[in-house]
Short mmCIF file of C-alpha atoms in Angstrom, two decimals:
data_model
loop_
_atom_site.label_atom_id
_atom_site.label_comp_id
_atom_site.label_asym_id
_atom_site.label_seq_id
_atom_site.Cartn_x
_atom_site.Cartn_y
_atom_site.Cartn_z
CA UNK A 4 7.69 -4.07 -0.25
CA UNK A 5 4.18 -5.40 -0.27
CA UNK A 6 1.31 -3.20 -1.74
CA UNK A 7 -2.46 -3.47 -2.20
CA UNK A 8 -3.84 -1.39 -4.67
CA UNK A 9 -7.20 0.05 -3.14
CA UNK A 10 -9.95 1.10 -5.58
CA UNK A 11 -11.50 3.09 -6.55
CA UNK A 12 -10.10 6.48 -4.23
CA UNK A 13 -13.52 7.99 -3.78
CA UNK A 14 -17.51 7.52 -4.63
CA UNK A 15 -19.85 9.49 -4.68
CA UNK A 16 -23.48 7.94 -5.00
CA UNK A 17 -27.10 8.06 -4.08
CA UNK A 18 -28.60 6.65 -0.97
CA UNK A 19 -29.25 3.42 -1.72
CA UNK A 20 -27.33 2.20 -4.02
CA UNK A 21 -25.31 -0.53 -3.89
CA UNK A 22 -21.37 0.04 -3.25
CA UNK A 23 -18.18 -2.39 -4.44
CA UNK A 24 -14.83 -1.62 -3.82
CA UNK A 25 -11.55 -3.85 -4.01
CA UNK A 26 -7.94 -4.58 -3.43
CA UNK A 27 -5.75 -6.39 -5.10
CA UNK A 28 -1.64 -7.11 -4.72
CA UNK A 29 0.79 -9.05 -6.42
CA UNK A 30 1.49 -10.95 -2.76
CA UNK A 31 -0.15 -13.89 -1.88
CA UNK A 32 -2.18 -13.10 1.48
CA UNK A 33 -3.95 -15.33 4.02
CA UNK A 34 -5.54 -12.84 6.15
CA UNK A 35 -7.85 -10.02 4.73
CA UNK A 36 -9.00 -7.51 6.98
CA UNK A 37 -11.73 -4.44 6.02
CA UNK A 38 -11.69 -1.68 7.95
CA UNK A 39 -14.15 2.09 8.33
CA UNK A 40 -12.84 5.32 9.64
CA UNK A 41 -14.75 7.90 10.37
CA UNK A 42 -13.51 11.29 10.41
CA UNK A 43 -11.08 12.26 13.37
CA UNK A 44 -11.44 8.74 14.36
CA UNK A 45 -9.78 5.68 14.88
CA UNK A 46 -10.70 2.46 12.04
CA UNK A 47 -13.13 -0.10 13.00
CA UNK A 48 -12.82 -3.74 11.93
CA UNK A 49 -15.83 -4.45 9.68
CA UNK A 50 -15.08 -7.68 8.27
CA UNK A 51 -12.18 -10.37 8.85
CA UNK A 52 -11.51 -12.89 6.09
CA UNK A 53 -9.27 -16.32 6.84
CA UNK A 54 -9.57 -18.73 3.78
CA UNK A 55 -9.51 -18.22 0.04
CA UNK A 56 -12.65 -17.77 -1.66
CA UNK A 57 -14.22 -17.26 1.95
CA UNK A 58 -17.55 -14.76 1.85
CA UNK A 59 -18.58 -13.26 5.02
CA UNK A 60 -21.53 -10.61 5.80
CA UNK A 61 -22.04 -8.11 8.08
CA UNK A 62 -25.90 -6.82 7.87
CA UNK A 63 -25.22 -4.94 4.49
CA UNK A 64 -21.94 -5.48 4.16
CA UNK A 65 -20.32 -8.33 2.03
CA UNK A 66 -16.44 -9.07 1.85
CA UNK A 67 -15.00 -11.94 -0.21
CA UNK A 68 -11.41 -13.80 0.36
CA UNK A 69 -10.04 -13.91 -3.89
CA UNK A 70 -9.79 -17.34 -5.04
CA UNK A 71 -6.08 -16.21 -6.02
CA UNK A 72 -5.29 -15.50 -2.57
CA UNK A 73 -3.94 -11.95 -4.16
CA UNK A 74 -7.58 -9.99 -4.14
CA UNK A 75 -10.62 -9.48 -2.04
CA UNK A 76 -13.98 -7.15 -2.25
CA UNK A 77 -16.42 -4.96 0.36
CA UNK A 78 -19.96 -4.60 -1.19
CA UNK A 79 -22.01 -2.41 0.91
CA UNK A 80 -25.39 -2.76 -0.16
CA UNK A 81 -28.44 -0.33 -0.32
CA UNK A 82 -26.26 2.73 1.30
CA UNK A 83 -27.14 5.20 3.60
CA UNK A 84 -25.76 8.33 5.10
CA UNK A 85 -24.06 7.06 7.75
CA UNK A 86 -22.00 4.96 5.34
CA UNK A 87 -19.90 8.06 4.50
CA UNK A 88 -16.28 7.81 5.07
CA UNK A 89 -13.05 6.00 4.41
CA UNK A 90 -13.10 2.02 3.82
CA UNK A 91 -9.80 0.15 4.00
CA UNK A 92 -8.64 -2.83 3.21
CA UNK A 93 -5.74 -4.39 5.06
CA UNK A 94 -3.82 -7.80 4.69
CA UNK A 95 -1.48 -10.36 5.67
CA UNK A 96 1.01 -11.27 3.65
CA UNK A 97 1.87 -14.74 3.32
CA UNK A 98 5.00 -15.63 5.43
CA UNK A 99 5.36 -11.44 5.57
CA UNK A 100 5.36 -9.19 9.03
CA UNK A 101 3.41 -6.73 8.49
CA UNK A 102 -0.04 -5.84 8.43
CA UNK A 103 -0.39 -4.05 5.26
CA UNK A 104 -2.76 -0.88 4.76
CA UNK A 105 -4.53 0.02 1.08
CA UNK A 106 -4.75 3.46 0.54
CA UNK A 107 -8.37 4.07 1.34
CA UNK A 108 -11.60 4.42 -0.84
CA UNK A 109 -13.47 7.83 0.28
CA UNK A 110 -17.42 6.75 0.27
CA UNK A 111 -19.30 10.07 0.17
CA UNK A 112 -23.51 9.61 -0.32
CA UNK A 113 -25.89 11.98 -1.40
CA UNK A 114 -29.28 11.66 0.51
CA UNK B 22 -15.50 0.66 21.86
CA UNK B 23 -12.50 -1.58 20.90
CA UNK B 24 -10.68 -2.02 24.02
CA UNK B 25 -7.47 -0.36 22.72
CA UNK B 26 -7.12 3.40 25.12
CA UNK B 27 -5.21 5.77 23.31
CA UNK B 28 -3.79 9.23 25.42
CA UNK B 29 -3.67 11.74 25.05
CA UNK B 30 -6.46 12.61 23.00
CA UNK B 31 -4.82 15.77 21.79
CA UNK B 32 -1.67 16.97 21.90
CA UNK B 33 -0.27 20.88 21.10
CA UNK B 34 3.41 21.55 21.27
CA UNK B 35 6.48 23.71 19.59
CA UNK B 36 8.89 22.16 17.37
CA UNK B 37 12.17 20.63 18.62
CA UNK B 38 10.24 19.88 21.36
CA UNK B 39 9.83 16.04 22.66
CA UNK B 40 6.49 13.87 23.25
CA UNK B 41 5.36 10.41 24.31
CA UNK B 42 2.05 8.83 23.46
CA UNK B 43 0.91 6.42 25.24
CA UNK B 44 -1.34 2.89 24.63
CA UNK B 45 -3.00 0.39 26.43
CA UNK B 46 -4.19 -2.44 24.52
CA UNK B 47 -7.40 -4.57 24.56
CA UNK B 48 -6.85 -7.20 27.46
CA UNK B 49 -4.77 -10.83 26.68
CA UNK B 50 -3.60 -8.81 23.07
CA UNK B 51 -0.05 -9.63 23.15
CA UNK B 52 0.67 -7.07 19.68
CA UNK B 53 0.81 -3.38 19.69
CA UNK B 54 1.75 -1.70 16.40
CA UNK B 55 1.95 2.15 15.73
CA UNK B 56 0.59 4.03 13.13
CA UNK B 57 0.74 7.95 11.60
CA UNK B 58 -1.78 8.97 9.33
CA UNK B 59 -1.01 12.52 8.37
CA UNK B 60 -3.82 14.65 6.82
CA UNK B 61 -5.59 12.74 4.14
CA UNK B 62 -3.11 10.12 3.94
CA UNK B 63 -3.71 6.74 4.72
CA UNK B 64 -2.41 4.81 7.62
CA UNK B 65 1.67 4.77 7.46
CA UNK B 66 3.29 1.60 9.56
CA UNK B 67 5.61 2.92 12.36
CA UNK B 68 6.76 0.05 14.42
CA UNK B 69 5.19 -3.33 15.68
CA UNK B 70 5.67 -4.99 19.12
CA UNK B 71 5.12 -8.02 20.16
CA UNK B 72 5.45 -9.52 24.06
CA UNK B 73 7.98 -6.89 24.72
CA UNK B 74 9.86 -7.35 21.49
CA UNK B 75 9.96 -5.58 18.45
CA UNK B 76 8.90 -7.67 15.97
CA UNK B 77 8.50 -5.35 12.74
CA UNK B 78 9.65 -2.24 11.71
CA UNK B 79 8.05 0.49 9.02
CA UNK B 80 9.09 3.67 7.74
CA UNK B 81 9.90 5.09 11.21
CA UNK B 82 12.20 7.81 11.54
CA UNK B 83 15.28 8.30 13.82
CA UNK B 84 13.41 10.78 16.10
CA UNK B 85 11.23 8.48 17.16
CA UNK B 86 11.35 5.36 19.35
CA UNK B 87 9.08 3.12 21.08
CA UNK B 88 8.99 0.58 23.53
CA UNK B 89 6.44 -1.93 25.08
CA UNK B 90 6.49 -2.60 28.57
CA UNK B 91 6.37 -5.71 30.86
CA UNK B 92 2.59 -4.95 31.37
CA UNK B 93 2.11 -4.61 27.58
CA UNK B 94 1.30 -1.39 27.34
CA UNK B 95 3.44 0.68 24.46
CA UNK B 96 4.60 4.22 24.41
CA UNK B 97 5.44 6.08 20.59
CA UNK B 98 8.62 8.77 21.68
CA UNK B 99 8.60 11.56 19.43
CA UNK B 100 11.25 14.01 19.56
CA UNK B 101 12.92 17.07 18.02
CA UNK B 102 9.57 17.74 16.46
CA UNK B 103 8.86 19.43 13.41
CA UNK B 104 5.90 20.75 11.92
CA UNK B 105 5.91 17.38 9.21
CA UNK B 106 5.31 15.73 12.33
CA UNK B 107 1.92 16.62 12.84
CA UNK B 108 -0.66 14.30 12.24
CA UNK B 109 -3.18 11.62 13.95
CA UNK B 110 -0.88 8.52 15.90
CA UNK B 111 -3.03 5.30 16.06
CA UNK B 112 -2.08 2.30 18.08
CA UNK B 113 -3.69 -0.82 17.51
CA UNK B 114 -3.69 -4.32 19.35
CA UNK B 115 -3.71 -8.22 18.18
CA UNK B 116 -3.45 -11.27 20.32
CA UNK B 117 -0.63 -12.55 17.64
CA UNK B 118 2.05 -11.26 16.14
CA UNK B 119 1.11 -11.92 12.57
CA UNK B 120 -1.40 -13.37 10.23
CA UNK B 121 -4.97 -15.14 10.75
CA UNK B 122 -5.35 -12.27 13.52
CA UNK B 123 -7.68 -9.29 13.67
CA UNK B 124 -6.32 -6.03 14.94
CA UNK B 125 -8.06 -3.09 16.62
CA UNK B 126 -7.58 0.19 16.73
CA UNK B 127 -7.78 3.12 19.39
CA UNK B 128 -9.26 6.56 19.17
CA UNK B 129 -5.49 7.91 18.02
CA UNK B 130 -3.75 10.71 19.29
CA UNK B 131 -3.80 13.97 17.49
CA UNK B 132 -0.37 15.43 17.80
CA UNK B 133 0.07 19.23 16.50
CA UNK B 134 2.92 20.74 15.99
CA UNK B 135 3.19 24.62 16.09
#
């Protein structure tokens, strides 16, 4: 079945620094979607991304649409505490089904 | 607050025992898909609807069933429970059915099995 390989699992950095995580599959997708759960809760859409090589912003927040169709990128940018928590990406798939789920990247930031 | 009403909140019952969650979508979505996310785990596709139908199908077991009703609002069946079973059951909503559409999420349902 169709994957997307989420990295990295988990961060751990200092209050304002500047975040990047990615996801990348061997499918070809044409819809990426990036998503924030806190804990106990349900995700929230951050970002949605419609065309290849597509850049969108959300106040600090940057997500890219890969050129290749197969990848795309969150950059968070000067972090704060209440960025803590899980980021996913989710996609997709060209002529697919399914809205497919990475695994999660675990953002934890030390004030 | 995305729209998508999730109940119950919480949810406490014995194994073998038999339980239906319940979701109302975001108003006009047409979608509802089901989700388990079991603790840290990430989100695990159940089942997707769409318009009544169902349109896609994850790794859902036997025990459980769902159905979306003429209104559009979707119920996840659970039964013979075991403790495995516990875990947090989203439901989210799109207007489509599949790709260039954005889909939200409710609060989820955390289901307990003792």
């Amino acid at each position: 079945g169709q994957q997307l390989n989420q990295s990295p699992q988990s961060m751990f950095i200092q209050e304002g620094e500047d975040v990047s995580m990615n996801c990348t599959s061997s499918s070809i997708f044409n819809t990426w979607l990036w998503y924030k759960q806190d804990p106990g809760e349900g995700p929230v859409l951050l970002i949605a991304l419609y065309k290849a090589g597509e850049l969108t912003s959300n106040g600090r927040l940057t997500a890219q649409f890969g050129i290749t169709r197969k990848d795309s990128f969150l950059n968070i940018s000067a972090s704060i505490p209440s960025d803590v928590g899980i980021y996913f990406c989710a996609g997709w798939v060209e002529y697919g089904n399914k809205l497919v789920f990475g695994a999660g990247t675990i953002l934890r930031v030390k004030s | 607050d995305s729209g998508v009403t999730q109940t119950p909140k919480h949810l406490i019952t014995a194994t073998g025992q038999r339980v239906t969650l319940r979701c109302s979508p975001r108003s006009g979505d047409l979608s509802v898909y089901w989700y388990q996310q079991s603790l840290d785990q990430g989100l695990q596709f159940l089942i997707q609807y769409y318009n009544g139908e169902e349109r896609a199908k994850g790794n859902i077991l036997e025990r459980f069933s769902a159905q979306q009703f003429p209104d559009l609002h979707s119920e996840l069946n659970l039964s013979s429970l075991e403790l495995g079973d516990s875990a947090l059951y989203f439901c989210a909503s799109s207007l489509y059915r599949d790709s260039y559409t954005e889909a939200f999420f409710g609060q989820g349902t955390r289901l307990t099995v003792v």
